[in-house]
Short mmCIF file of N, CA and C in Angstrom, two decimals:
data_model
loop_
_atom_site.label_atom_id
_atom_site.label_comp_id
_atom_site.label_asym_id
_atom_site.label_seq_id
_atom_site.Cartn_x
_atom_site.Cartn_y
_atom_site.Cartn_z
N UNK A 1 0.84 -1.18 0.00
CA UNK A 1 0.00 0.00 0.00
C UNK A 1 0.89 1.24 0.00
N UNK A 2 0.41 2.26 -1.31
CA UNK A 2 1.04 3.09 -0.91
C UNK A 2 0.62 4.34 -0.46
N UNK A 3 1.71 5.46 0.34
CA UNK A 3 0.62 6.70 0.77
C UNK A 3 1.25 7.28 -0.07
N UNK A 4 -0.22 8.28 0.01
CA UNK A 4 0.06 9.70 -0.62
C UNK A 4 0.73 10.59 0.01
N UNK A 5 0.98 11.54 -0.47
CA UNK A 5 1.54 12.66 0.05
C UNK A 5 0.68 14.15 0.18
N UNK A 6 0.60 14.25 1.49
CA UNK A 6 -0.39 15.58 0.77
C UNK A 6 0.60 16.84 1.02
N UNK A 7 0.25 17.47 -0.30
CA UNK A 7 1.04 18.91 -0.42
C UNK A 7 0.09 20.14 0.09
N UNK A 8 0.83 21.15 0.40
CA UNK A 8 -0.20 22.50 -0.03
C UNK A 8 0.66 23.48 -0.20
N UNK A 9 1.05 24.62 -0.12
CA UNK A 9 1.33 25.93 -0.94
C UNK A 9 2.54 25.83 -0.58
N UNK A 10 3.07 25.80 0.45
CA UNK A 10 4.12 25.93 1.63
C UNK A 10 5.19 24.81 0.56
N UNK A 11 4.59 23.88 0.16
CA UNK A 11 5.19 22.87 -0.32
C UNK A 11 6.10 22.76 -1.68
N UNK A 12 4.51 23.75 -2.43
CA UNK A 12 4.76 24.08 -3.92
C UNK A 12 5.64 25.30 -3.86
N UNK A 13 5.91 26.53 -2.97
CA UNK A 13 6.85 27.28 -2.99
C UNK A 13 8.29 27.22 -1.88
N UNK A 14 8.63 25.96 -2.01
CA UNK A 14 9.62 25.30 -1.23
C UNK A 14 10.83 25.65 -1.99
N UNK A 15 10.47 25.02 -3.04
CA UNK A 15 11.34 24.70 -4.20
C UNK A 15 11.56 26.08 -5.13
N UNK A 16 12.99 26.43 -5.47
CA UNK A 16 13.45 27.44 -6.18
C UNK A 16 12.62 27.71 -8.27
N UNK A 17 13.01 26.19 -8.37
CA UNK A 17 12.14 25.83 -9.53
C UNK A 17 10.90 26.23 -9.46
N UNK A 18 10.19 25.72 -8.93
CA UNK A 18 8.79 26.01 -8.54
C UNK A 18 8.08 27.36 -8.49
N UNK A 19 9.01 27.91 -7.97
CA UNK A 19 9.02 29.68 -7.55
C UNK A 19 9.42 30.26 -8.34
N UNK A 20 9.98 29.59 -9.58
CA UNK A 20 10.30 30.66 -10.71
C UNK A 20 9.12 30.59 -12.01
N UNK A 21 8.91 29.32 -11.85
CA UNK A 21 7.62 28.58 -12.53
C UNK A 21 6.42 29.70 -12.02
N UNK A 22 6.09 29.56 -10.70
CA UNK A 22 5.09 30.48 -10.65
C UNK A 22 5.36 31.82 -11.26
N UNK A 23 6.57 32.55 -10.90
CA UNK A 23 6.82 34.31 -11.41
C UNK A 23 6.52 34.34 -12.79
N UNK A 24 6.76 33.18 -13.82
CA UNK A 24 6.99 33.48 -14.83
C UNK A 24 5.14 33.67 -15.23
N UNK A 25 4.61 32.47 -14.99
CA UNK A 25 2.88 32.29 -14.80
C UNK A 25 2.64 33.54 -14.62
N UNK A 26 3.22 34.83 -13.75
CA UNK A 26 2.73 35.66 -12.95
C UNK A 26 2.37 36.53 -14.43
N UNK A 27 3.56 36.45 -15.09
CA UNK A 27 3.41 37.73 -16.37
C UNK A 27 2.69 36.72 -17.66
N UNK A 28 2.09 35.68 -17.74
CA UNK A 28 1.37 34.69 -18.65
C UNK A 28 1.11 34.01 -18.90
N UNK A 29 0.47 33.46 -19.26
CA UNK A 29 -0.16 31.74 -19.54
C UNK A 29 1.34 30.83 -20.15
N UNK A 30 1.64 29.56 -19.74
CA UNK A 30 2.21 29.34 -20.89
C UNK A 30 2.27 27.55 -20.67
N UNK A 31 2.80 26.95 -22.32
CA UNK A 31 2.80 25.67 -22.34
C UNK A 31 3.79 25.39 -21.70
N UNK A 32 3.53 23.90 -21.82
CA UNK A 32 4.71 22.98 -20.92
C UNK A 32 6.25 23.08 -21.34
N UNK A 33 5.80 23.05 -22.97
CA UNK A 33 7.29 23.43 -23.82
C UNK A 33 7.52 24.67 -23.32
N UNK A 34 7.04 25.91 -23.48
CA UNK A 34 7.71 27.26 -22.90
C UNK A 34 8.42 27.20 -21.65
N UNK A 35 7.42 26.61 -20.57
CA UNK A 35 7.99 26.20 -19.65
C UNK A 35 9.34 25.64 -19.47
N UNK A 36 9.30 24.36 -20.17
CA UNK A 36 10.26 23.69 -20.15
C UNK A 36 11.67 24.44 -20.69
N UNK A 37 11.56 25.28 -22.02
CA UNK A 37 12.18 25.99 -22.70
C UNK A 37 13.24 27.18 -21.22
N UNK A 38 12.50 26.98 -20.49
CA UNK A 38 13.08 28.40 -19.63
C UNK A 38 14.13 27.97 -18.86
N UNK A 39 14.79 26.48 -18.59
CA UNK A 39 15.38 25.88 -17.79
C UNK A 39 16.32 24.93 -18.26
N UNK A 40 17.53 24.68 -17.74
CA UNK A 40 18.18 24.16 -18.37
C UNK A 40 18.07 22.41 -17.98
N UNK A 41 17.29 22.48 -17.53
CA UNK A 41 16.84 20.90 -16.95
C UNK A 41 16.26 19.91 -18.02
N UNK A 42 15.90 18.76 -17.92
CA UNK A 42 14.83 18.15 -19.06
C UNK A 42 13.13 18.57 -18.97
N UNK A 43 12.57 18.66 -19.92
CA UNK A 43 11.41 18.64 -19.95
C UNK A 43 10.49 17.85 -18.95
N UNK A 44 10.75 16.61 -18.57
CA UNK A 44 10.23 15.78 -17.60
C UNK A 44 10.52 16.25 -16.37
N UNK A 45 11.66 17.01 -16.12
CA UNK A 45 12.28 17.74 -14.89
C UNK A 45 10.69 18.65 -14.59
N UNK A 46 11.08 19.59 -15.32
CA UNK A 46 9.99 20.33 -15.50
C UNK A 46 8.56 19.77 -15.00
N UNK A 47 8.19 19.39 -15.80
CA UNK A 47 6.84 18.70 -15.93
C UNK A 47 6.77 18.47 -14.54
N UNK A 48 7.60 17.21 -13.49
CA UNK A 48 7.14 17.40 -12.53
C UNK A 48 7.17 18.27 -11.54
N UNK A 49 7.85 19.55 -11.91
CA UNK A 49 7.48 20.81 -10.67
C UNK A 49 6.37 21.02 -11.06
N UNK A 50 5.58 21.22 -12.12
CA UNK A 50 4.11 21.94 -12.52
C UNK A 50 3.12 20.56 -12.21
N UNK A 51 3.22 19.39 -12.20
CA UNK A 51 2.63 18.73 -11.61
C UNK A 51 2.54 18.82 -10.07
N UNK A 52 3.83 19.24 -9.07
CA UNK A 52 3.49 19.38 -7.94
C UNK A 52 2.85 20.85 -7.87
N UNK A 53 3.02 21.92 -8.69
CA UNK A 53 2.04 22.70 -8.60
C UNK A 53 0.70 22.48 -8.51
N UNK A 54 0.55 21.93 -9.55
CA UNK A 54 -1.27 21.59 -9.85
C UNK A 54 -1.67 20.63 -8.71
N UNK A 55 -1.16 19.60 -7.99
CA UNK A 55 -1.58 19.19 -7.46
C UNK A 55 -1.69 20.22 -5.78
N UNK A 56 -0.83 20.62 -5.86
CA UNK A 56 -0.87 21.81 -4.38
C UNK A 56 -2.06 23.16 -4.92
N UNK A 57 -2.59 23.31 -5.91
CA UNK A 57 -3.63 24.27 -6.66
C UNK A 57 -2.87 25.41 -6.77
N UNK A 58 -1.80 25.26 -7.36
CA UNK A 58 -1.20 26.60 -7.19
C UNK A 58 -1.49 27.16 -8.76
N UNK A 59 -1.66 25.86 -9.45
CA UNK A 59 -1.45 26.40 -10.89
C UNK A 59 -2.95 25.47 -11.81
N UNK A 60 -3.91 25.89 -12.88
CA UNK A 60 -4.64 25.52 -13.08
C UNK A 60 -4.04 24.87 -14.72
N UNK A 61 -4.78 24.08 -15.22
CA UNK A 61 -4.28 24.13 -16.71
C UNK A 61 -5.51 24.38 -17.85
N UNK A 62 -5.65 25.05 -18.83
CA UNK A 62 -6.37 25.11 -19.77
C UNK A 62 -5.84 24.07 -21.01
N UNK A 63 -6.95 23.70 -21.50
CA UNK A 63 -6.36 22.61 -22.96
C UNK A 63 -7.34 23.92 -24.22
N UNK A 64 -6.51 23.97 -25.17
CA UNK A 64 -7.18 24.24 -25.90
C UNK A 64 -6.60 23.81 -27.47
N UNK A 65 -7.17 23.27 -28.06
CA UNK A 65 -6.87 22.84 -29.59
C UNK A 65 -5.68 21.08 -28.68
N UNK A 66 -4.73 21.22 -29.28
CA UNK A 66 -3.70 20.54 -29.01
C UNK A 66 -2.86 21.08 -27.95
N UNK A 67 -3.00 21.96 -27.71
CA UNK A 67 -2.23 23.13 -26.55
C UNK A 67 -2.68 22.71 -25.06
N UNK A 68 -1.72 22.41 -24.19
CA UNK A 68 -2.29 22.70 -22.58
C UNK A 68 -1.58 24.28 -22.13
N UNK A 69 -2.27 24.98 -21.55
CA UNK A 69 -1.25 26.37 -20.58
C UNK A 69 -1.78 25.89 -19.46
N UNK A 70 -0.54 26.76 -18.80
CA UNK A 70 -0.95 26.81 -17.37
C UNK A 70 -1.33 28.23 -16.89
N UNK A 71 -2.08 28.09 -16.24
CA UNK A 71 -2.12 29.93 -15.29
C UNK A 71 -1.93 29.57 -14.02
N UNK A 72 -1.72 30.71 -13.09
CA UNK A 72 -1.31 30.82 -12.05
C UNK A 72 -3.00 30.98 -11.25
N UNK A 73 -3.10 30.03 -10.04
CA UNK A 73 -4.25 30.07 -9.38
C UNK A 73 -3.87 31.62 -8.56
N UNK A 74 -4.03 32.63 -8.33
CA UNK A 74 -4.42 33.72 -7.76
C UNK A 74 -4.65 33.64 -6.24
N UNK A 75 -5.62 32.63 -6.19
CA UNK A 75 -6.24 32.61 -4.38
C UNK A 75 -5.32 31.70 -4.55
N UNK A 76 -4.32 30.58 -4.27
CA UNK A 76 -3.88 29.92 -3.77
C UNK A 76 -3.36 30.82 -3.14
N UNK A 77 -2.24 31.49 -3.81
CA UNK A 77 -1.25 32.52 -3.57
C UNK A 77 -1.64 33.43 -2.11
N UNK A 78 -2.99 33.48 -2.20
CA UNK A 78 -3.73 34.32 -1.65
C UNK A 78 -3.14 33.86 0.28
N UNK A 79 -3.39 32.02 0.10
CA UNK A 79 -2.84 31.64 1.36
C UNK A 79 -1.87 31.66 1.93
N UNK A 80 -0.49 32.38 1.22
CA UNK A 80 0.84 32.51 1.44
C UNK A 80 0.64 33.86 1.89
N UNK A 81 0.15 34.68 1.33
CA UNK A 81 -0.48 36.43 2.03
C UNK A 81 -0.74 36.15 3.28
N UNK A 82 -2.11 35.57 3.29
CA UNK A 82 -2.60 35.23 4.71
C UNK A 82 -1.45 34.86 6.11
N UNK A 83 -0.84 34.30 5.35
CA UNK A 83 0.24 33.43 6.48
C UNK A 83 1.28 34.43 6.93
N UNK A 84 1.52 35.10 6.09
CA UNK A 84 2.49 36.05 5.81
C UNK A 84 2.08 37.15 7.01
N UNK A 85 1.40 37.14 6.63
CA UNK A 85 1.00 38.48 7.67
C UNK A 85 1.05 39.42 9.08
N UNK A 86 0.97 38.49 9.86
CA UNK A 86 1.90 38.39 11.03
C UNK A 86 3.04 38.95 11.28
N UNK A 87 3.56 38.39 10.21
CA UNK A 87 5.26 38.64 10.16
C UNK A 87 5.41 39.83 9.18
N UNK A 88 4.75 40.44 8.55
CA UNK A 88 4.35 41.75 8.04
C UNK A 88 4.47 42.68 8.61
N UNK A 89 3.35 42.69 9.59
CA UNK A 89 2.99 43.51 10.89
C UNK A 89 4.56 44.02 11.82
N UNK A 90 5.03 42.75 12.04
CA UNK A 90 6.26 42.83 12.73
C UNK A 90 7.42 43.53 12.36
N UNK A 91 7.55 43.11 10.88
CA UNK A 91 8.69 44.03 9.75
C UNK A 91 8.06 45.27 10.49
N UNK A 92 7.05 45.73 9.99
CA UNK A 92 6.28 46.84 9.90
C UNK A 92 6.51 47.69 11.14
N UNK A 93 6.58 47.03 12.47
CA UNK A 93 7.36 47.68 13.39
C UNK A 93 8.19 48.13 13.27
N UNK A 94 8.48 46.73 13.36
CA UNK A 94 10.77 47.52 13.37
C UNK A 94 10.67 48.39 12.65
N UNK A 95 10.53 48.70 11.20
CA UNK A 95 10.46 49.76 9.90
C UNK A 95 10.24 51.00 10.96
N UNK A 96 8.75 51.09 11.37
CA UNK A 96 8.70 51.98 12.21
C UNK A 96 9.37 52.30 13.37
N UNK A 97 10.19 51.56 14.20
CA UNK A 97 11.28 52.09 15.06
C UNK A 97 12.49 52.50 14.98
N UNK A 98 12.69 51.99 13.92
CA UNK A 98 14.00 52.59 13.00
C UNK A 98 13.98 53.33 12.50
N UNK A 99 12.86 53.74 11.97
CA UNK A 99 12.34 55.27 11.02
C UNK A 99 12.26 56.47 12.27
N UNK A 100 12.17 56.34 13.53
CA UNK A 100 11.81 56.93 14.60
C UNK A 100 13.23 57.13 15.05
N UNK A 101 14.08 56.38 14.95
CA UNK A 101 15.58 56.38 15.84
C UNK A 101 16.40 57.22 14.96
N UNK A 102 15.98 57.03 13.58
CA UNK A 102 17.05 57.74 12.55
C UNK A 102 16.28 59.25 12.73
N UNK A 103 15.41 59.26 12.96
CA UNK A 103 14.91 60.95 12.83
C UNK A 103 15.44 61.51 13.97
N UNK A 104 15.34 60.69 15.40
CA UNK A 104 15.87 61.20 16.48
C UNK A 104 17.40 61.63 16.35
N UNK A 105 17.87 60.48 15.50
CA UNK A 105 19.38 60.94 15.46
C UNK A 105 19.64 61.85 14.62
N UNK A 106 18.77 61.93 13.38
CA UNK A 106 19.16 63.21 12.44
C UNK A 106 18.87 64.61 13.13
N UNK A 107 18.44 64.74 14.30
CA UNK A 107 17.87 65.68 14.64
C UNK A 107 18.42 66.51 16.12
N UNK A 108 19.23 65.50 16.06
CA UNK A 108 20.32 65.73 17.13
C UNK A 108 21.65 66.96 17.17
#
């Protein structure tokens, strides 16, 4: 018997590949060949980062004619925001205490 593995976002943007796969999605649709075209890896290399995409929903595929693209799922992404956030807030401090210390000191 074998198990599955379950992925989710965290998973699909682990990987450097993966994360470039999505940026590129970010500016357009594209086939597996384009894809593949962008990397100096094999095509099958490829193939399975966008398979662990699709299976984590990061990435959807359209077929059209003989053609598959991929696009970039939007709300997946959406759950890496969410998560993110926290730690946003926190940057967002410091930013602001440091922006406060440098004025104090410029002002000195």
């Amino acid at each position: 018997m074998t198990q599955s593995v379950q992925r989710d976002v965290f998973h699909a943007i682990a990987d450097p590949t993966r994360r470039a796969i999505l940026t590129m999605l970010t500016k357009q649709q594209m086939t597996p060949n384009a894809l593949a075209g962008e990397f100096s890896t094999s095509r099958q290399a490829v193939s399975k980062h966008v398979n662990i995409l699709a299976e984590c929903g990061m990435v959807t595929q359209q077929v059209s004619g003989r053609e598959i693209y991929y696009h970039l799922n939007t709300k997946k992404m959406k759950e890496v925001d969410t998560w993110l956030e926290p730690f946003r807030k926190i940057w967002e401090d410091k930013f602001s205490q440091l922006d406060e210390l440098l004025n104090q000191t410029k002002n000195k």
